[in-house]
PDB file of C-alpha atoms in Angstrom:
ATOM      1  CA  TYR O1420     -28.989 202.735 168.831  1.00  0.00           C
ATOM      2  CA  THR O1421     -26.545 202.374 166.177  1.00  0.00           C
ATOM      3  CA  LEU O1422     -24.683 205.421 165.323  1.00  0.00           C
ATOM      4  CA  SER O1423     -23.831 206.090 161.668  1.00  0.00           C
ATOM      5  CA  LEU O1424     -21.329 208.633 160.205  1.00  0.00           C
ATOM      6  CA  HIS O1425     -24.250 210.953 159.572  1.00  0.00           C
ATOM      7  CA  ASP O1426     -24.981 211.019 163.228  1.00  0.00           C
ATOM      8  CA  ALA O1427     -21.508 211.913 164.560  1.00  0.00           C
ATOM      9  CA  LEU O1428     -20.927 215.138 166.633  1.00  0.00           C
ATOM     10  CA  PRO O1429     -18.393 217.588 165.613  1.00  0.00           C
ATOM     11  CA  ILE O1430     -14.686 216.795 166.888  1.00  0.00           C
ATOM     12  CA  SER O1431     -13.539 219.731 169.101  1.00  0.00           C
ATOM     13  CA  ASP O1432      -9.622 220.841 169.145  1.00  0.00           C
ATOM     14  CA  ALA O1433      -8.315 219.081 172.385  1.00  0.00           C
ATOM     15  CA  GLY O1434      -4.812 220.652 171.746  1.00  0.00           C
ATOM     16  CA  SER O1435      -1.813 218.953 172.029  1.00  0.00           C
ATOM     17  CA  VAL O1436      -0.258 216.389 174.519  1.00  0.00           C
ATOM     18  CA  GLN O1437       3.736 216.119 174.884  1.00  0.00           C
ATOM     19  CA  ILE O1438       4.646 212.352 175.704  1.00  0.00           C
ATOM     20  CA  GLN O1439       7.939 211.790 176.897  1.00  0.00           C
ATOM     21  CA  VAL O1440       9.616 208.469 175.547  1.00  0.00           C
ATOM     22  CA  SER O1441      12.490 207.056 177.352  1.00  0.00           C
ATOM     23  CA  GLY O1442      14.501 203.872 177.258  1.00  0.00           C
ATOM     24  CA  VAL O1443      18.198 202.652 177.036  1.00  0.00           C
ATOM     25  CA  ILE O1444      19.877 200.781 174.048  1.00  0.00           C
ATOM     26  CA  VAL O1445      21.748 198.117 175.995  1.00  0.00           C
ATOM     27  CA  ASP O1446      24.588 195.532 174.673  1.00  0.00           C
ATOM     28  CA  ALA O1447      23.758 192.171 174.098  1.00  0.00           C
ATOM     29  CA  GLY O1448      23.230 190.180 177.345  1.00  0.00           C
ATOM     30  CA  CYS O1449      24.018 186.107 177.576  1.00  0.00           C
ATOM     31  CA  ASP O1450      22.514 183.211 176.049  1.00  0.00           C
ATOM     32  CA  ILE O1451      20.789 180.595 178.557  1.00  0.00           C
ATOM     33  CA  SER O1452      22.074 177.338 177.867  1.00  0.00           C
ATOM     34  CA  THR O1453      20.303 174.205 177.603  1.00  0.00           C
ATOM     35  CA  ASN O1454      22.890 172.989 180.183  1.00  0.00           C
ATOM     36  CA  SER O1455      20.796 175.089 182.615  1.00  0.00           C
ATOM     37  CA  THR O1456      18.649 172.662 185.038  1.00  0.00           C
ATOM     38  CA  ASN O1457      15.182 172.706 183.760  1.00  0.00           C
ATOM     39  CA  ALA O1458      13.875 169.878 186.242  1.00  0.00           C
ATOM     40  CA  VAL O1459      15.034 169.760 190.040  1.00  0.00           C
ATOM     41  CA  VAL O1460      14.098 166.536 191.736  1.00  0.00           C
ATOM     42  CA  LEU O1461      13.874 167.421 195.650  1.00  0.00           C
ATOM     43  CA  GLY O1462      13.011 163.914 196.574  1.00  0.00           C
ATOM     44  CA  ASP O1463      10.249 161.999 198.529  1.00  0.00           C
ATOM     45  CA  PHE O1464       9.948 162.407 201.969  1.00  0.00           C
ATOM     46  CA  GLN O1465       7.480 161.172 204.661  1.00  0.00           C
ATOM     47  CA  ALA O1466       4.962 163.619 205.892  1.00  0.00           C
ATOM     48  CA  SER O1467       6.188 163.048 209.313  1.00  0.00           C
ATOM     49  CA  THR O1468       9.590 164.438 208.401  1.00  0.00           C
ATOM     50  CA  PHE O1469       8.266 167.728 208.702  1.00  0.00           C
ATOM     51  CA  ASN O1470       7.428 167.654 212.415  1.00  0.00           C
ATOM     52  CA  VAL O1471       7.547 171.418 213.128  1.00  0.00           C
ATOM     53  CA  VAL O1472       7.045 174.641 211.027  1.00  0.00           C
ATOM     54  CA  GLY O1473      10.365 175.569 209.365  1.00  0.00           C
ATOM     55  CA  THR O1474      11.676 172.141 208.775  1.00  0.00           C
ATOM     56  CA  THR O1475      13.560 171.976 205.787  1.00  0.00           C
ATOM     57  CA  THR O1476      15.162 168.993 203.349  1.00  0.00           C
ATOM     58  CA  GLN O1477      18.972 169.057 202.238  1.00  0.00           C
ATOM     59  CA  PRO O1478      18.859 171.961 199.518  1.00  0.00           C
ATOM     60  CA  LYS O1479      19.523 170.445 195.747  1.00  0.00           C
ATOM     61  CA  PRO O1480      21.123 172.326 193.061  1.00  0.00           C
ATOM     62  CA  LEU O1481      19.713 174.880 190.472  1.00  0.00           C
ATOM     63  CA  SER O1482      22.017 176.027 187.979  1.00  0.00           C
ATOM     64  CA  ILE O1483      21.731 178.602 185.379  1.00  0.00           C
ATOM     65  CA  SER O1484      24.368 178.434 182.481  1.00  0.00           C
ATOM     66  CA  LEU O1485      24.918 181.327 180.664  1.00  0.00           C
ATOM     67  CA  THR O1486      26.753 181.569 177.190  1.00  0.00           C
ATOM     68  CA  ASN O1487      27.875 184.017 174.937  1.00  0.00           C
ATOM     69  CA  CYS O1488      27.962 187.046 177.533  1.00  0.00           C
ATOM     70  CA  SER O1489      28.826 189.866 176.126  1.00  0.00           C
ATOM     71  CA  SER O1490      32.168 191.488 177.549  1.00  0.00           C
ATOM     72  CA  ASN O1491      30.146 194.942 178.295  1.00  0.00           C
ATOM     73  CA  ILE O1492      27.891 192.818 180.797  1.00  0.00           C
ATOM     74  CA  LYS O1493      29.373 193.252 184.073  1.00  0.00           C
ATOM     75  CA  GLY O1494      26.927 191.294 186.246  1.00  0.00           C
ATOM     76  CA  SER O1495      23.307 190.099 186.974  1.00  0.00           C
ATOM     77  CA  SER O1496      20.818 189.602 189.105  1.00  0.00           C
ATOM     78  CA  VAL O1497      17.747 187.039 188.903  1.00  0.00           C
ATOM     79  CA  TYR O1498      14.104 187.592 189.405  1.00  0.00           C
ATOM     80  CA  PHE O1499      12.639 184.371 190.503  1.00  0.00           C
ATOM     81  CA  SER O1500       8.724 184.723 189.979  1.00  0.00           C
ATOM     82  CA  GLY O1501       6.131 182.106 190.818  1.00  0.00           C
ATOM     83  CA  THR O1502       2.942 181.637 192.944  1.00  0.00           C
ATOM     84  CA  ALA O1503       3.726 182.576 196.535  1.00  0.00           C
ATOM     85  CA  ASP O1504       2.841 180.196 199.232  1.00  0.00           C
ATOM     86  CA  VAL O1505      -0.447 181.120 201.372  1.00  0.00           C
ATOM     87  CA  ASN O1506       1.191 180.679 204.634  1.00  0.00           C
ATOM     88  CA  ASP O1507       4.679 182.199 203.798  1.00  0.00           C
ATOM     89  CA  LYS O1508       4.760 184.484 200.910  1.00  0.00           C
ATOM     90  CA  SER O1509       8.756 184.120 200.720  1.00  0.00           C
ATOM     91  CA  LEU O1510       8.286 180.584 199.500  1.00  0.00           C
ATOM     92  CA  LEU O1511       6.893 179.011 196.249  1.00  0.00           C
ATOM     93  CA  ALA O1512       3.771 177.288 196.364  1.00  0.00           C
ATOM     94  CA  LEU O1513       2.986 173.869 195.199  1.00  0.00           C
ATOM     95  CA  SER O1514       1.130 173.301 192.221  1.00  0.00           C
ATOM     96  CA  THR O1515      -2.499 172.784 192.450  1.00  0.00           C
ATOM     97  CA  THR O1516      -2.665 169.915 190.065  1.00  0.00           C
ATOM     98  CA  GLY O1517      -3.152 166.264 191.080  1.00  0.00           C
ATOM     99  CA  THR O1518      -3.337 166.139 194.943  1.00  0.00           C
ATOM    100  CA  PRO O1519      -0.966 168.410 196.390  1.00  0.00           C
ATOM    101  CA  ALA O1520       0.757 167.778 199.941  1.00  0.00           C
ATOM    102  CA  LYS O1521      -0.607 170.751 202.184  1.00  0.00           C
ATOM    103  CA  GLY O1522       1.894 172.431 204.612  1.00  0.00           C
ATOM    104  CA  VAL O1523       4.858 172.386 202.735  1.00  0.00           C
ATOM    105  CA  ALA O1524       6.363 174.661 199.948  1.00  0.00           C
ATOM    106  CA  VAL O1525       9.614 175.300 198.355  1.00  0.00           C
ATOM    107  CA  GLN O1526      12.505 177.482 199.376  1.00  0.00           C
ATOM    108  CA  LEU O1527      15.013 179.059 197.212  1.00  0.00           C
ATOM    109  CA  LEU O1528      18.658 179.657 198.231  1.00  0.00           C
ATOM    110  CA  ASP O1529      21.321 181.474 196.460  1.00  0.00           C
ATOM    111  CA  ASN O1530      25.161 180.281 196.374  1.00  0.00           C
ATOM    112  CA  ASN O1531      25.896 181.375 199.814  1.00  0.00           C
ATOM    113  CA  ASN O1532      22.758 179.558 201.381  1.00  0.00           C
ATOM    114  CA  ALA O1533      20.901 182.934 201.806  1.00  0.00           C
ATOM    115  CA  VAL O1534      17.244 182.718 201.179  1.00  0.00           C
ATOM    116  CA  VAL O1535      15.828 184.354 198.046  1.00  0.00           C
ATOM    117  CA  ALA O1536      12.126 185.159 198.660  1.00  0.00           C
ATOM    118  CA  ILE O1537       9.794 184.201 195.641  1.00  0.00           C
ATOM    119  CA  ASN O1538       9.006 187.138 193.409  1.00  0.00           C
ATOM    120  CA  THR O1539      12.112 189.018 194.234  1.00  0.00           C
ATOM    121  CA  THR O1540      15.468 189.707 192.839  1.00  0.00           C
ATOM    122  CA  SER O1541      18.696 187.747 193.769  1.00  0.00           C
ATOM    123  CA  ASN O1542      22.033 189.835 194.908  1.00  0.00           C
ATOM    124  CA  VAL O1543      24.195 190.602 191.751  1.00  0.00           C
ATOM    125  CA  TYR O1544      26.185 188.100 190.310  1.00  0.00           C
ATOM    126  CA  THR O1545      29.359 189.539 188.613  1.00  0.00           C
ATOM    127  CA  LEU O1546      29.636 188.221 185.049  1.00  0.00           C
ATOM    128  CA  LYS O1547      32.889 187.673 182.983  1.00  0.00           C
ATOM    129  CA  ALA O1548      32.648 187.704 179.069  1.00  0.00           C
ATOM    130  CA  GLY O1549      31.834 184.304 177.512  1.00  0.00           C
ATOM    131  CA  ASP O1550      30.355 181.707 179.650  1.00  0.00           C
ATOM    132  CA  ASN O1551      29.281 181.658 183.102  1.00  0.00           C
ATOM    133  CA  THR O1552      27.312 179.543 185.689  1.00  0.00           C
ATOM    134  CA  LEU O1553      24.999 180.982 188.398  1.00  0.00           C
ATOM    135  CA  GLN O1554      24.378 178.362 191.393  1.00  0.00           C
ATOM    136  CA  PHE O1555      21.177 178.413 193.431  1.00  0.00           C
ATOM    137  CA  SER O1556      19.331 175.635 195.468  1.00  0.00           C
ATOM    138  CA  LEU O1557      15.970 174.424 196.440  1.00  0.00           C
ATOM    139  CA  ARG O1558      14.584 173.015 199.196  1.00  0.00           C
ATOM    140  CA  TYR O1559      11.136 171.895 200.655  1.00  0.00           C
ATOM    141  CA  LYS O1560      10.226 173.730 203.890  1.00  0.00           C
ATOM    142  CA  SER O1561       6.988 173.202 206.072  1.00  0.00           C
ATOM    143  CA  THR O1562       4.837 176.114 206.847  1.00  0.00           C
ATOM    144  CA  LEU O1563       2.126 174.476 209.124  1.00  0.00           C
ATOM    145  CA  ALA O1564       2.662 171.990 212.135  1.00  0.00           C
ATOM    146  CA  THR O1565       0.832 169.236 210.152  1.00  0.00           C
ATOM    147  CA  VAL O1566       1.892 168.319 206.603  1.00  0.00           C
ATOM    148  CA  THR O1567      -0.208 165.985 204.842  1.00  0.00           C
ATOM    149  CA  ALA O1568       1.229 163.732 202.230  1.00  0.00           C
ATOM    150  CA  GLY O1569       0.661 164.371 198.252  1.00  0.00           C
ATOM    151  CA  ASP O1570       2.420 165.703 195.006  1.00  0.00           C
ATOM    152  CA  ALA O1571       4.823 168.365 195.869  1.00  0.00           C
ATOM    153  CA  ASN O1572       5.806 169.579 192.640  1.00  0.00           C
ATOM    154  CA  ALA O1573       6.107 173.521 191.694  1.00  0.00           C
ATOM    155  CA  VAL O1574       6.710 175.634 188.761  1.00  0.00           C
ATOM    156  CA  LEU O1575       9.528 178.504 189.043  1.00  0.00           C
ATOM    157  CA  TYR O1576      10.392 180.964 186.628  1.00  0.00           C
ATOM    158  CA  PHE O1577      13.057 183.401 186.484  1.00  0.00           C
ATOM    159  CA  ASP O1578      14.346 186.632 184.546  1.00  0.00           C
ATOM    160  CA  MET O1579      17.955 187.940 183.841  1.00  0.00           C
ATOM    161  CA  ASN O1580      18.675 191.519 184.945  1.00  0.00           C
ATOM    162  CA  TYR O1581      21.899 192.323 183.256  1.00  0.00           C
ATOM    163  CA  GLN O1582      24.034 195.296 184.394  1.00  0.00           C
TER     164      GLN O1582
END
């Protein structure tokens, strides 16, 4: 059945509805520099390296270079997101393309080597006007007692939360 304009029912007055709109106007943040790390090579490891659950590799640096930070920005936290590992939700899962390794995922660490769980926000880092570099690191961590060989690639996203 097709409704035509001639068949339309009369519209009754539903009254008015008040909608609150809120927000904050903020000063400019920082620019993400092209000097930021956009690929981290964690290395090649034998599956037998991961002989128990929780075995980790040496961390590799992940730098986020910020430029042109406004003088009104005092700090920033970083929200790291990606697909969480099925065995340990705090870790970044390996990509499912190719033939992925099994029983291992990627762990994110802050500048004090404290674990930053995936899909959470880091501590706040103090920023100064101008240029700043935030340091993090990544490493593999085994999530199963037996790790099988394969591709060990992952994709990590981040968002800056300025204060």
